[in-house]
Amino acid sequence: MHILMTGASGLVGTTLTAELRAAGDTVNRFVRPGTDSTHSNSGDVTWDPQSGEMNLPAAEGADAVINLAGASIGGGRWTANRKALLRSSRVDLTEHLVTALARLKSPPKIFISASAIGFYGDRGEESLTEASSSGKDFLSKITRDWEAAAIKVEQFGARTVLARFGIILSKTGGALPQMLTPFKLGAGGKLGSGKQWMSWISLDDAITAIRTAITDANLRGPINIVAPNPARNADFTRALAKVLHRPAILPAPAFALRLALGEMADALLLSSQRVIPEKLTQQHFKYQYADLESALRRALQ
Ligand SMILES: NC(=O)c1ccc[n+]([C@@H]2O[C@H](COP(=O)([O-])OP(=O)(O)OC[C@H]3O[C@@H](n4cnc5c(N)ncnc54)[C@H](OP(=O)(O)O)[C@@H]3O)[C@@H](O)[C@H]2O)c1
């Protein structure tokens, strides 16, 4: 298969590219102006996601496009400028991408676009499937608009998958490296009440889920890419402490997290999302790491 990818230099993109290439697929990146082009290959597509300008001929004829781009959600305090960037690098970027793909003579038949379980907002004890409604906070709204921009690809007949990722466990990216710091200082502990649900997935299983979404024509629309066993924050914290052989005795009160991180604290650390991978389960998806402790061991290997 010939696959084009945005966000290819990120955590998911790097691993996915390596696996697809190892399996014999051709993967080309969308390369943004001013980004490192050291690893560029012939066939890569130069584009400016802010204006939507793209080297269209280079994008002709791909079988699938995988859209993983987006400025890091946890990469800095949510000032007004940062929030605008989080939104534009997802919603505007995806709108521009879809508009450009629609102009191709030979558009892709498959479009996989990243999304996030942030779609659901803070939902307490509720079990959330792909059919659940979206939340009302900042991340929910971005995610809803991001998905709405992506699904427009169906207008030219491409099968579209909205990959609602949970917390992807890896020591090289995502949220886990930031969670490790307090433990290394001997100051790890539950966050807030510790009762909030965290829906996680190993990087290996997230990559397999995307590869399944590329090839399995039964998968379309939103897919929860999470393990079948979400954990409460207190249990997640205990499992992490056990794997790290460190104590987990210093809880971080909600007010302190809010003071340190502002709005991000509620959205990323204190909100509760108990997400069920209903569609993957219906497709008999086989998890390599369905159990949290084994997933954490694998991530920290
Ligand atoms: N990791 C998780 O736990 C998790 C959870 C839920 C959802 N997601 C979503 O899944 C997608 C992939 O996740 P990831 O962990 O691989 O993300 P990542 O490591 O942060 O990589 C995202 C990529 O997006 C591109 N990018 C960064 N800033 C950008 C900007 N301002 N404008 C346009 N493009 C920009 C970069 O790729 P290029 O330089 O190659 O363009 C970057 O490598 C992201 O959209 C993320 O929000 C991830």
XYZ file of C-alpha atoms and ligand atoms in Angstrom:
349
model
C 0.000 0.000 0.000
C 1.056 3.615 -0.492
C 0.324 5.623 2.639
C 0.689 9.358 3.293
C 0.966 10.622 6.861
C 0.710 13.965 8.654
C 2.346 14.227 12.091
C 4.739 11.483 10.987
C 7.568 12.723 13.226
C 5.521 12.239 16.432
C 5.238 9.364 18.900
C 2.584 7.426 16.977
C 3.805 8.448 13.521
C 7.405 7.318 14.033
C 6.473 3.869 15.313
C 3.661 3.382 12.805
C 5.898 4.407 9.883
C 8.602 1.940 10.961
C 6.085 -0.920 11.289
C 4.335 -0.218 7.992
C 7.643 0.024 6.124
C 8.851 -3.205 7.744
C 5.665 -4.866 6.448
C 6.419 -3.676 2.893
C 4.195 -0.583 2.646
C 5.450 2.697 1.191
C 5.016 5.555 3.649
C 5.504 9.210 2.748
C 5.254 12.161 5.079
C 3.539 15.506 4.763
C 6.434 17.889 5.445
C 5.691 21.308 6.947
C 7.802 24.404 6.111
C 10.660 24.913 8.524
C 10.580 21.387 9.933
C 13.480 18.983 9.875
C 13.676 17.480 6.398
C 16.764 15.344 7.137
C 14.677 12.208 6.942
C 12.731 13.259 3.856
C 12.238 10.677 1.141
C 11.328 11.171 -2.462
C 7.555 11.029 -2.581
C 7.109 13.128 0.562
C 4.530 15.880 0.169
C 5.446 19.442 1.099
C 2.566 21.461 2.472
C 1.716 24.412 4.622
C -1.073 23.326 6.975
C -1.806 26.957 7.874
C -2.699 27.989 4.328
C -3.499 24.525 2.987
C -1.033 24.938 0.093
C 0.212 21.533 -0.981
C 2.300 19.909 -3.686
C -0.821 18.194 -5.043
C 0.825 15.993 -7.727
C 2.946 14.340 -5.006
C -0.218 13.404 -3.104
C -1.892 11.725 -6.111
C -2.686 8.036 -6.030
C -2.070 7.122 -2.379
C -4.228 4.295 -1.018
C -4.572 5.784 2.463
C -3.925 9.030 4.339
C -3.259 8.967 8.073
C -3.691 12.309 9.823
C -1.813 12.385 13.141
C -0.787 16.056 13.348
C -1.466 18.349 16.273
C 0.531 20.571 18.645
C 1.148 18.788 21.949
C -1.846 19.091 24.333
C 0.325 18.822 27.446
C 3.218 20.823 25.967
C 2.645 24.118 27.800
C 0.246 26.120 29.940
C -3.025 26.806 28.157
C -2.725 30.515 27.443
C -5.085 32.006 24.855
C -2.332 31.667 22.220
C -1.620 28.069 23.145
C -5.302 27.173 22.987
C -5.562 28.778 19.557
C -2.593 26.681 18.381
C -4.036 23.452 19.845
C -7.190 24.129 17.883
C -5.746 25.387 14.583
C -3.136 22.595 14.378
C -5.998 20.081 14.494
C -9.244 21.616 13.212
C -7.908 24.100 10.613
C -5.144 21.697 9.560
C -7.629 18.868 8.987
C -10.006 21.169 7.090
C -7.148 22.244 4.805
C -5.994 18.652 4.347
C -9.474 17.424 3.411
C -10.031 20.331 0.987
C -6.722 19.522 -0.735
C -7.454 15.779 -0.924
C -10.851 16.509 -2.485
C -9.047 18.271 -5.363
C -6.994 15.198 -6.276
C -7.749 13.324 -9.495
C -7.175 10.103 -7.609
C -8.037 10.674 -3.919
C -7.296 8.096 -1.206
C -9.863 5.372 -0.460
C -9.015 5.277 3.256
C -8.628 8.175 5.684
C -7.615 7.574 9.316
C -7.690 10.734 11.421
C -6.471 11.046 14.997
C -8.949 12.077 17.637
C -8.960 11.663 21.409
C -11.115 10.420 24.254
C -11.090 14.074 25.337
C -14.146 14.082 23.029
C -16.238 12.792 25.963
C -15.230 15.418 28.556
C -15.390 14.756 32.323
C -17.951 11.938 32.777
C -17.498 10.470 36.259
C -18.606 6.832 36.497
C -20.365 6.658 33.100
C -19.207 3.903 30.718
C -18.471 5.599 27.404
C -18.779 3.844 24.050
C -18.370 5.283 20.578
C -22.111 6.082 20.671
C -21.807 8.328 23.758
C -22.294 12.069 23.398
C -19.434 14.571 23.539
C -18.599 16.775 26.513
C -18.772 20.548 26.835
C -15.247 21.609 27.806
C -12.477 23.068 25.656
C -10.959 19.725 24.630
C -14.356 18.185 23.860
C -15.197 21.075 21.577
C -11.860 20.927 19.726
C -12.174 17.180 19.320
C -15.742 17.416 18.045
C -14.733 20.019 15.438
C -11.601 18.009 14.547
C -13.755 14.935 13.847
C -16.336 16.991 11.934
C -13.548 18.300 9.673
C -12.191 14.776 9.099
C -15.493 13.043 8.348
C -16.052 15.362 5.354
C -13.657 13.078 3.479
C -16.564 10.650 3.163
C -18.048 13.071 0.616
C -15.564 11.754 -1.944
C -16.114 8.156 -0.908
C -13.142 7.431 1.371
C -13.753 5.118 4.320
C -13.003 7.303 7.326
C -11.880 6.214 10.796
C -11.766 8.667 13.703
C -9.149 7.180 16.017
C -10.198 8.267 19.536
C -6.937 7.522 21.330
C -6.808 7.051 25.079
C -3.626 7.793 27.052
C -0.936 6.072 24.985
C 1.676 4.515 27.274
C 5.261 5.049 26.128
C 8.369 6.353 27.826
C 9.295 8.444 24.781
C 6.174 10.562 24.385
C 2.623 11.321 25.458
C 1.701 11.766 29.128
C 3.708 8.968 30.781
C 7.171 10.647 30.785
C 5.653 13.606 32.681
C 4.008 11.256 35.183
C 7.376 9.646 35.924
C 9.130 12.756 37.229
C 7.433 12.976 40.654
C 8.000 9.238 41.222
C 11.699 9.575 40.423
C 11.854 12.329 43.066
C 10.088 10.049 45.558
C 7.032 12.338 45.473
C 4.566 10.272 43.434
C 0.950 9.843 44.469
C -2.655 9.924 43.367
C -4.011 13.083 41.759
C -6.961 14.808 43.410
C -9.426 12.241 44.785
C -7.764 9.467 42.755
C -11.239 8.208 41.840
C -11.200 9.553 38.282
C -11.027 6.938 35.519
C -8.036 6.854 33.175
C -8.446 5.076 29.845
C -5.050 4.003 28.609
C -3.553 1.858 25.842
C -0.095 0.461 25.173
C 1.718 2.010 22.207
C 1.985 -1.476 20.634
C -1.792 -1.995 20.757
C -2.494 1.557 19.536
C -0.288 0.889 16.492
C -1.933 -2.500 15.835
C -5.358 -0.844 16.106
C -4.426 1.727 13.438
C -3.035 -0.989 11.190
C -6.278 -2.917 11.666
C -8.265 0.214 10.818
C -6.306 0.545 7.556
C -7.077 -2.973 6.402
C -10.444 -3.855 8.006
C -13.238 -2.397 5.886
C -15.714 -3.050 8.733
C -14.123 -0.291 10.786
C -15.389 3.212 10.083
C -16.417 6.298 12.026
C -15.269 6.835 15.637
C -13.239 4.006 17.218
C -12.196 4.092 20.879
C -8.520 3.087 20.862
C -8.203 2.139 24.526
C -7.496 -1.058 26.468
C -10.553 -2.909 27.818
C -9.523 -2.217 31.432
C -9.582 1.481 32.335
C -8.162 2.209 35.796
C -8.970 4.711 38.523
C -6.149 7.213 38.994
C -5.331 5.775 42.441
C -4.980 2.260 40.957
C -2.981 3.571 37.989
C -0.678 5.354 40.453
C -0.227 2.175 42.537
C 0.576 0.110 39.424
C 3.106 2.704 38.241
C 4.752 2.830 41.683
C 5.001 -0.959 41.740
C 6.573 -1.151 38.284
C 9.028 1.650 39.178
C 9.766 0.197 42.655
C 9.028 3.625 44.131
C 6.571 4.715 46.818
C 3.262 6.371 45.928
C 2.600 8.129 49.173
C 2.368 11.820 48.319
C -1.044 12.668 46.868
C -1.292 15.877 44.833
C -4.408 17.791 45.941
C -6.649 19.136 43.183
C -6.192 22.780 44.286
C -2.390 22.479 44.017
C -2.642 20.974 40.533
C -4.989 23.771 39.484
C -2.606 26.345 40.911
C 0.362 24.846 39.055
C -1.304 23.984 35.747
C -4.472 26.077 35.495
C -7.263 24.741 33.253
C -5.026 21.903 32.032
C -5.195 20.265 35.465
C -8.939 19.664 35.214
C -8.882 18.644 31.573
C -5.903 16.297 31.655
C -5.375 15.085 35.223
C -8.612 15.361 37.190
C -11.287 14.561 34.618
C -12.770 11.073 34.546
C -13.210 9.069 31.341
C -14.210 5.436 31.621
C -13.990 4.502 27.956
C -14.985 1.105 26.540
C -13.503 -0.117 23.221
C -16.831 -1.403 21.945
C -16.023 -1.448 18.226
C -12.586 -3.063 18.626
C -14.139 -5.705 20.890
C -16.853 -6.417 18.298
C -14.055 -6.995 15.753
C -12.373 -9.441 18.223
C -9.304 -7.188 18.431
C -6.482 -9.027 20.203
C -4.668 -6.872 22.770
C -1.048 -7.629 23.517
C -1.251 -5.629 26.753
C -4.793 -5.650 28.142
C -3.531 -5.531 31.726
C -2.207 -2.201 33.072
C 0.818 -3.537 34.912
C 2.088 -5.450 31.855
C 1.463 -2.390 29.650
C 3.439 -0.169 32.038
C 6.294 -2.691 32.205
C 6.392 -2.801 28.418
C 6.300 1.013 28.148
C 9.151 1.464 30.615
C 11.306 -1.377 29.245
N -0.120 10.264 22.657
C -1.318 10.205 23.243
O -1.471 9.704 24.385
C -2.530 10.727 22.520
C -3.779 10.621 23.154
C -4.913 11.116 22.514
C -4.801 11.702 21.263
N -3.564 11.810 20.661
C -3.489 12.479 19.338
O -2.957 11.590 18.368
C -2.115 12.307 17.466
C -0.753 11.631 17.439
O -0.258 11.610 18.777
P 1.310 11.648 19.106
O 1.452 11.268 20.532
O 2.061 10.923 18.046
O 1.581 13.217 18.961
P 3.006 13.969 18.948
O 4.101 13.049 19.329
O 2.819 15.221 19.757
O 3.187 14.326 17.403
C 2.312 15.152 16.723
C 2.944 15.613 15.419
O 2.136 16.678 14.903
C 2.942 17.578 14.166
N 2.813 18.916 14.774
C 3.311 19.345 15.965
N 3.013 20.650 16.160
C 2.302 21.030 15.078
C 1.721 22.264 14.665
N 1.797 23.359 15.427
N 1.072 22.317 13.469
C 0.989 21.216 12.696
N 1.538 20.013 13.004
C 2.179 19.930 14.194
C 4.389 17.084 14.277
O 4.647 16.240 13.139
P 5.410 16.750 11.793
O 6.546 17.608 12.240
O 5.835 15.480 11.121
O 4.402 17.547 11.007
C 4.341 16.217 15.532
O 5.355 15.256 15.534
C -2.063 13.760 17.954
O -2.938 14.535 17.185
C -2.541 13.672 19.400
O -3.233 14.821 19.823
C -2.441 11.322 21.251
